[in-house]
């Protein structure tokens, strides 16, 4: 046992879909409490699959997942997830969308109200609380999705490409906000992204996965102190190294004739 | 653009109207075929016997008679109006209501059958007379059919009125096949039943006879009448006369030997539905009716008046519209 | 209005021109929605007035109106219409409620749905009225049997529509709900049910027309129950095509009113609430 206890322990987990072969080779990842971990890797390498298993929405074929020391067999209160498409409930307004998880977990009404207000304030949405999702911009919708996760006060926050549908400016703003929120609340984060700069900028640790079936090919520790600047030369170096690695990964996979791969340039975002 | 679309729509509708106007034009039998409607009812024993014996084909030499089976009067008279059949055996009710709307389009050739209706009541209903029907529910086979009109007249004579005319006897339409269950489950307390249904229910023990067929308007109310289309009467009066002769011949045959009618009916029923009635039931049913070429004017007036009182007529039909045309009419 | 007076211009003139514009818009809308009906009426009237078709085959619009008025006065047509509508709405509501409940309960368990769905799909081919004899045996020759048939006629298409709708719920929405801890009845009630509402609206309209058909067919046979079906059948029985057409006219008008007043509004509300802009 290390001094720092683990938030999430993914141990030899693998997954195959029917008629699709292996989507994720046995993978082991440990996430310390309060640690920000990113997963990067070619499209189709199994990142979402891995996250789904950590969330308890998918059952692994082999291996185990432990969250806060407990074996994962389904969704749990200590974990929350944010998807690429915000997956909001269109019939509920922002406030009620954020409140939904608290209702599901039978949090008393008075407490729900203060926690929702708090979460909305954290993502600067208090002014649009009564709007419906279709009345929001893409960035606002993603903020709602983040607030909806934060309101549950998770110890582990799972995020699957939360910013990839956003334009570059909105994305930068939200990255800053996520960093701030994370510094304030310190959950452990597992963050999936295709954007290497984003991964370097936000993370303590970045895992780089091979083309599908995914396995970890490299682990980066980013020790640059926070708050960080994107232009920090140390971050730029790390990003460059990741990019080179990924290029060779993708090219190797292309040589194997893997059809599920994006062209290498797509990684250079 | 819009103007053209509108013109197109108008043209389309005009076409539809023209088709409607053109369709069902009066196609009378042109010498080679005569389409004759009838029902597989015991009251239609005359046409059934005539077909079985080939009487029509013999009398209408050279003209083939194609029988067409109907299950109710309104469809049969509608088919005459549409020109899809040339002649039919129907009850006085549909004849009167159809004539009130299409004057002169249908002509009466001859009578075929009288009686054949009984007023029955559910066992234990305590109904022993027409007067006892007050406040009760009585089944009729259809609005405006013979039994319905007969019941209207019986009620009038007993000083009663149907509920929909402000009286207190509720008339309920119950299709013949459902009559047994309607009587036994108490949906209705009594029924004005055409044969053989009355005899069937009495034989089953589900119902008792309140008025036997000879007490229903003296058993002389016409139940089956041979009618022809105006087109046939105008273009081929010879065929109408041949039909009248064939009808008279079959009526005479059935009068001489009523058992013949029962047997012929059972054979036809077997063909149509694969079932037959018990000999005792069929005998009782045949006994409750009389084959005759007569169409009793007084009885027809009763039918017309009853249809008028019930609000079934669009205009008052005159008596001579529903009496047989003279055989010699040219 | 208040702003008009405030700007010191000619408030009366501005108001009048706006009213005129409003009136013109209403008139345009009326023309757009009514031109086809008007055209049919004119052609119908012409065909009958010119004597192209005998009245016993096609009564004139006036005859049909007369029959309508007569039926209202002498045959309590309005009462029959009311009874029918009441029965229709009740039977339809029961059918819809049962279908959605069954869809939600069994749609969540593939084993149940796999067993039930083919049966429902097969039953679609059986006209609901074929079950009337059975309904009469079980519930009697009465309004209950008619109501049951109406509900059943509603139920079949609605249950299939519910299954279809459940399968259209986006997977990430379902995953998001489950990840937040929604389970069991709470999950069905607060996530699946509202999520399927937009696709259910189509099912509601479809099953409404099925309800009408089953109800009319049943009322025609179970004639002890007062209703439009009985009046329709009466028209047939006494060869009164004008009564038949009057009843058809009523059903048509009720259909149009329901479409415009209920379903169109429902659809608009759902489209707004669920953010389905551009759906129309
Ligand atoms: N439900 C499923 N059924 C069958 N195959 C699936 C399913 N979900 C994913 N896969 C396959 O499993 C592999 C891994 O998919 P996954 O979504 O985990 O990849 P990813 O790394 O998240 O990709 P991306 O970066 O494009 O989101 C892919 O080949 C994908 O086609
Ligand atoms: Mg993914």
mmCIF file with all atom_site columns, C-alpha atoms in Angstrom, chain B residues 6 9-10 13-14 17 20-21 23-26 72 74-75 77-78 81-82 94 97-98 101-102 105 137 141-144 164 172-175 178 181-182 185 187 310-312, chain C residues 28 31-32 35-36 39-40 43 47 52-58 70 74-76 133 136-137 140-142 220-225 230 233-234 236-243:
data_model
loop_
_atom_site.group_PDB
_atom_site.id
_atom_site.type_symbol
_atom_site.label_atom_id
_atom_site.label_alt_id
_atom_site.label_comp_id
_atom_site.label_asym_id
_atom_site.label_entity_id
_atom_site.label_seq_id
_atom_site.pdbx_PDB_ins_code
_atom_site.Cartn_x
_atom_site.Cartn_y
_atom_site.Cartn_z
_atom_site.occupancy
_atom_site.B_iso_or_equiv
_atom_site.pdbx_formal_charge
_atom_site.auth_seq_id
_atom_site.auth_comp_id
_atom_site.auth_asym_id
_atom_site.auth_atom_id
_atom_site.pdbx_PDB_model_num
ATOM 1  C CA . UNK B 1 6   ? -56.506 24.122  -58.800 1.00 0.00 ? 6   UNK B CA 1
ATOM 2  C CA . UNK B 1 9   ? -58.016 19.294  -58.772 1.00 0.00 ? 9   UNK B CA 1
ATOM 3  C CA . UNK B 1 10  ? -61.217 20.458  -60.459 1.00 0.00 ? 10  UNK B CA 1
ATOM 4  C CA . UNK B 1 13  ? -63.212 15.853  -59.173 1.00 0.00 ? 13  UNK B CA 1
ATOM 5  C CA . UNK B 1 14  ? -65.170 16.286  -62.403 1.00 0.00 ? 14  UNK B CA 1
ATOM 6  C CA . UNK B 1 17  ? -68.328 12.803  -60.683 1.00 0.00 ? 17  UNK B CA 1
ATOM 7  C CA . UNK B 1 20  ? -70.170 8.179   -60.467 1.00 0.00 ? 20  UNK B CA 1
ATOM 8  C CA . UNK B 1 21  ? -72.864 9.349   -62.853 1.00 0.00 ? 21  UNK B CA 1
ATOM 9  C CA . UNK B 1 23  ? -71.467 3.784   -63.148 1.00 0.00 ? 23  UNK B CA 1
ATOM 10 C CA . UNK B 1 24  ? -74.246 1.403   -62.359 1.00 0.00 ? 24  UNK B CA 1
ATOM 11 C CA . UNK B 1 25  ? -76.152 2.554   -65.391 1.00 0.00 ? 25  UNK B CA 1
ATOM 12 C CA . UNK B 1 26  ? -79.163 0.395   -65.914 1.00 0.00 ? 26  UNK B CA 1
ATOM 13 C CA . UNK B 1 72  ? -80.062 -8.800  -45.796 1.00 0.00 ? 72  UNK B CA 1
ATOM 14 C CA . UNK B 1 74  ? -81.056 -3.470  -47.803 1.00 0.00 ? 74  UNK B CA 1
ATOM 15 C CA . UNK B 1 75  ? -78.127 -4.978  -49.734 1.00 0.00 ? 75  UNK B CA 1
ATOM 16 C CA . UNK B 1 77  ? -82.552 -3.635  -52.924 1.00 0.00 ? 77  UNK B CA 1
ATOM 17 C CA . UNK B 1 78  ? -79.357 -1.539  -53.157 1.00 0.00 ? 78  UNK B CA 1
ATOM 18 C CA . UNK B 1 81  ? -80.862 0.137   -57.623 1.00 0.00 ? 81  UNK B CA 1
ATOM 19 C CA . UNK B 1 82  ? -77.215 -0.165  -58.668 1.00 0.00 ? 82  UNK B CA 1
ATOM 20 C CA . UNK B 1 94  ? -86.711 -2.868  -47.457 1.00 0.00 ? 94  UNK B CA 1
ATOM 21 C CA . UNK B 1 97  ? -88.019 2.184   -47.567 1.00 0.00 ? 97  UNK B CA 1
ATOM 22 C CA . UNK B 1 98  ? -86.192 1.845   -50.895 1.00 0.00 ? 98  UNK B CA 1
ATOM 23 C CA . UNK B 1 101 ? -86.322 7.199   -51.875 1.00 0.00 ? 101 UNK B CA 1
ATOM 24 C CA . UNK B 1 102 ? -86.173 5.787   -55.384 1.00 0.00 ? 102 UNK B CA 1
ATOM 25 C CA . UNK B 1 105 ? -87.168 2.012   -59.570 1.00 0.00 ? 105 UNK B CA 1
ATOM 26 C CA . UNK B 1 137 ? -86.581 -4.798  -24.264 1.00 0.00 ? 137 UNK B CA 1
ATOM 27 C CA . UNK B 1 141 ? -83.513 -8.432  -36.636 1.00 0.00 ? 141 UNK B CA 1
ATOM 28 C CA . UNK B 1 142 ? -82.995 -5.007  -38.212 1.00 0.00 ? 142 UNK B CA 1
ATOM 29 C CA . UNK B 1 143 ? -84.561 -1.565  -38.391 1.00 0.00 ? 143 UNK B CA 1
ATOM 30 C CA . UNK B 1 144 ? -87.246 -1.359  -41.043 1.00 0.00 ? 144 UNK B CA 1
ATOM 31 C CA . UNK B 1 164 ? -87.514 6.188   -29.505 1.00 0.00 ? 164 UNK B CA 1
ATOM 32 C CA . UNK B 1 172 ? -82.976 -3.567  -29.794 1.00 0.00 ? 172 UNK B CA 1
ATOM 33 C CA . UNK B 1 173 ? -81.484 -4.713  -33.064 1.00 0.00 ? 173 UNK B CA 1
ATOM 34 C CA . UNK B 1 174 ? -80.010 -8.181  -32.544 1.00 0.00 ? 174 UNK B CA 1
ATOM 35 C CA . UNK B 1 175 ? -78.630 -10.081 -35.521 1.00 0.00 ? 175 UNK B CA 1
ATOM 36 C CA . UNK B 1 178 ? -76.837 -13.539 -31.687 1.00 0.00 ? 178 UNK B CA 1
ATOM 37 C CA . UNK B 1 181 ? -77.374 -15.488 -26.414 1.00 0.00 ? 181 UNK B CA 1
ATOM 38 C CA . UNK B 1 182 ? -79.201 -12.165 -26.204 1.00 0.00 ? 182 UNK B CA 1
ATOM 39 C CA . UNK B 1 185 ? -78.315 -13.567 -21.005 1.00 0.00 ? 185 UNK B CA 1
ATOM 40 C CA . UNK B 1 187 ? -80.029 -8.540  -22.923 1.00 0.00 ? 187 UNK B CA 1
ATOM 41 C CA . UNK B 1 310 ? -91.360 4.809   -37.425 1.00 0.00 ? 310 UNK B CA 1
ATOM 42 C CA . UNK B 1 311 ? -89.905 7.568   -39.609 1.00 0.00 ? 311 UNK B CA 1
ATOM 43 C CA . UNK B 1 312 ? -88.284 5.133   -42.017 1.00 0.00 ? 312 UNK B CA 1
ATOM 44 C CA . UNK C 2 28  ? -55.516 33.534  -46.062 1.00 0.00 ? 28  UNK C CA 1
ATOM 45 C CA . UNK C 2 31  ? -58.553 29.820  -47.787 1.00 0.00 ? 31  UNK C CA 1
ATOM 46 C CA . UNK C 2 32  ? -55.565 27.515  -47.444 1.00 0.00 ? 32  UNK C CA 1
ATOM 47 C CA . UNK C 2 35  ? -60.312 25.401  -50.483 1.00 0.00 ? 35  UNK C CA 1
ATOM 48 C CA . UNK C 2 36  ? -60.483 21.659  -51.050 1.00 0.00 ? 36  UNK C CA 1
ATOM 49 C CA . UNK C 2 39  ? -64.306 22.582  -54.122 1.00 0.00 ? 39  UNK C CA 1
ATOM 50 C CA . UNK C 2 40  ? -65.808 19.212  -53.180 1.00 0.00 ? 40  UNK C CA 1
ATOM 51 C CA . UNK C 2 43  ? -68.759 19.815  -57.464 1.00 0.00 ? 43  UNK C CA 1
ATOM 52 C CA . UNK C 2 47  ? -73.521 17.022  -59.890 1.00 0.00 ? 47  UNK C CA 1
ATOM 53 C CA . UNK C 2 52  ? -76.404 13.807  -63.289 1.00 0.00 ? 52  UNK C CA 1
ATOM 54 C CA . UNK C 2 53  ? -76.980 11.266  -60.525 1.00 0.00 ? 53  UNK C CA 1
ATOM 55 C CA . UNK C 2 54  ? -80.366 10.278  -59.071 1.00 0.00 ? 54  UNK C CA 1
ATOM 56 C CA . UNK C 2 55  ? -80.866 11.494  -55.510 1.00 0.00 ? 55  UNK C CA 1
ATOM 57 C CA . UNK C 2 56  ? -81.212 7.961   -54.132 1.00 0.00 ? 56  UNK C CA 1
ATOM 58 C CA . UNK C 2 57  ? -77.631 7.320   -55.238 1.00 0.00 ? 57  UNK C CA 1
ATOM 59 C CA . UNK C 2 58  ? -76.133 10.667  -54.273 1.00 0.00 ? 58  UNK C CA 1
ATOM 60 C CA . UNK C 2 70  ? -83.915 15.597  -39.036 1.00 0.00 ? 70  UNK C CA 1
ATOM 61 C CA . UNK C 2 74  ? -85.996 12.935  -34.327 1.00 0.00 ? 74  UNK C CA 1
ATOM 62 C CA . UNK C 2 75  ? -83.241 10.429  -33.670 1.00 0.00 ? 75  UNK C CA 1
ATOM 63 C CA . UNK C 2 76  ? -81.270 12.143  -30.943 1.00 0.00 ? 76  UNK C CA 1
ATOM 64 C CA . UNK C 2 133 ? -68.128 -12.316 -30.451 1.00 0.00 ? 133 UNK C CA 1
ATOM 65 C CA . UNK C 2 136 ? -69.890 -10.320 -26.153 1.00 0.00 ? 136 UNK C CA 1
ATOM 66 C CA . UNK C 2 137 ? -69.485 -13.747 -24.537 1.00 0.00 ? 137 UNK C CA 1
ATOM 67 C CA . UNK C 2 140 ? -72.363 -9.300  -22.630 1.00 0.00 ? 140 UNK C CA 1
ATOM 68 C CA . UNK C 2 141 ? -74.226 -7.796  -25.553 1.00 0.00 ? 141 UNK C CA 1
ATOM 69 C CA . UNK C 2 142 ? -73.740 -4.302  -24.198 1.00 0.00 ? 142 UNK C CA 1
ATOM 70 C CA . UNK C 2 220 ? -72.993 -1.339  -35.694 1.00 0.00 ? 220 UNK C CA 1
ATOM 71 C CA . UNK C 2 221 ? -73.296 -4.864  -34.364 1.00 0.00 ? 221 UNK C CA 1
ATOM 72 C CA . UNK C 2 222 ? -74.046 -4.215  -30.701 1.00 0.00 ? 222 UNK C CA 1
ATOM 73 C CA . UNK C 2 223 ? -76.961 -2.029  -31.588 1.00 0.00 ? 223 UNK C CA 1
ATOM 74 C CA . UNK C 2 224 ? -78.494 -1.904  -28.131 1.00 0.00 ? 224 UNK C CA 1
ATOM 75 C CA . UNK C 2 225 ? -75.898 0.752   -27.370 1.00 0.00 ? 225 UNK C CA 1
ATOM 76 C CA . UNK C 2 230 ? -76.151 2.532   -34.615 1.00 0.00 ? 230 UNK C CA 1
ATOM 77 C CA . UNK C 2 233 ? -76.492 1.081   -39.439 1.00 0.00 ? 233 UNK C CA 1
ATOM 78 C CA . UNK C 2 234 ? -80.034 2.426   -39.256 1.00 0.00 ? 234 UNK C CA 1
ATOM 79 C CA . UNK C 2 236 ? -78.162 1.301   -44.131 1.00 0.00 ? 236 UNK C CA 1
ATOM 80 C CA . UNK C 2 237 ? -81.118 -0.742  -42.920 1.00 0.00 ? 237 UNK C CA 1
ATOM 81 C CA . UNK C 2 238 ? -83.747 1.674   -44.140 1.00 0.00 ? 238 UNK C CA 1
ATOM 82 C CA . UNK C 2 239 ? -81.931 2.467   -47.392 1.00 0.00 ? 239 UNK C CA 1
ATOM 83 C CA . UNK C 2 240 ? -81.392 6.058   -46.286 1.00 0.00 ? 240 UNK C CA 1
ATOM 84 C CA . UNK C 2 241 ? -78.121 7.009   -47.921 1.00 0.00 ? 241 UNK C CA 1
ATOM 85 C CA . UNK C 2 242 ? -78.637 10.598  -46.774 1.00 0.00 ? 242 UNK C CA 1
ATOM 86 C CA . UNK C 2 243 ? -78.482 9.482   -43.137 1.00 0.00 ? 243 UNK C CA 1
#
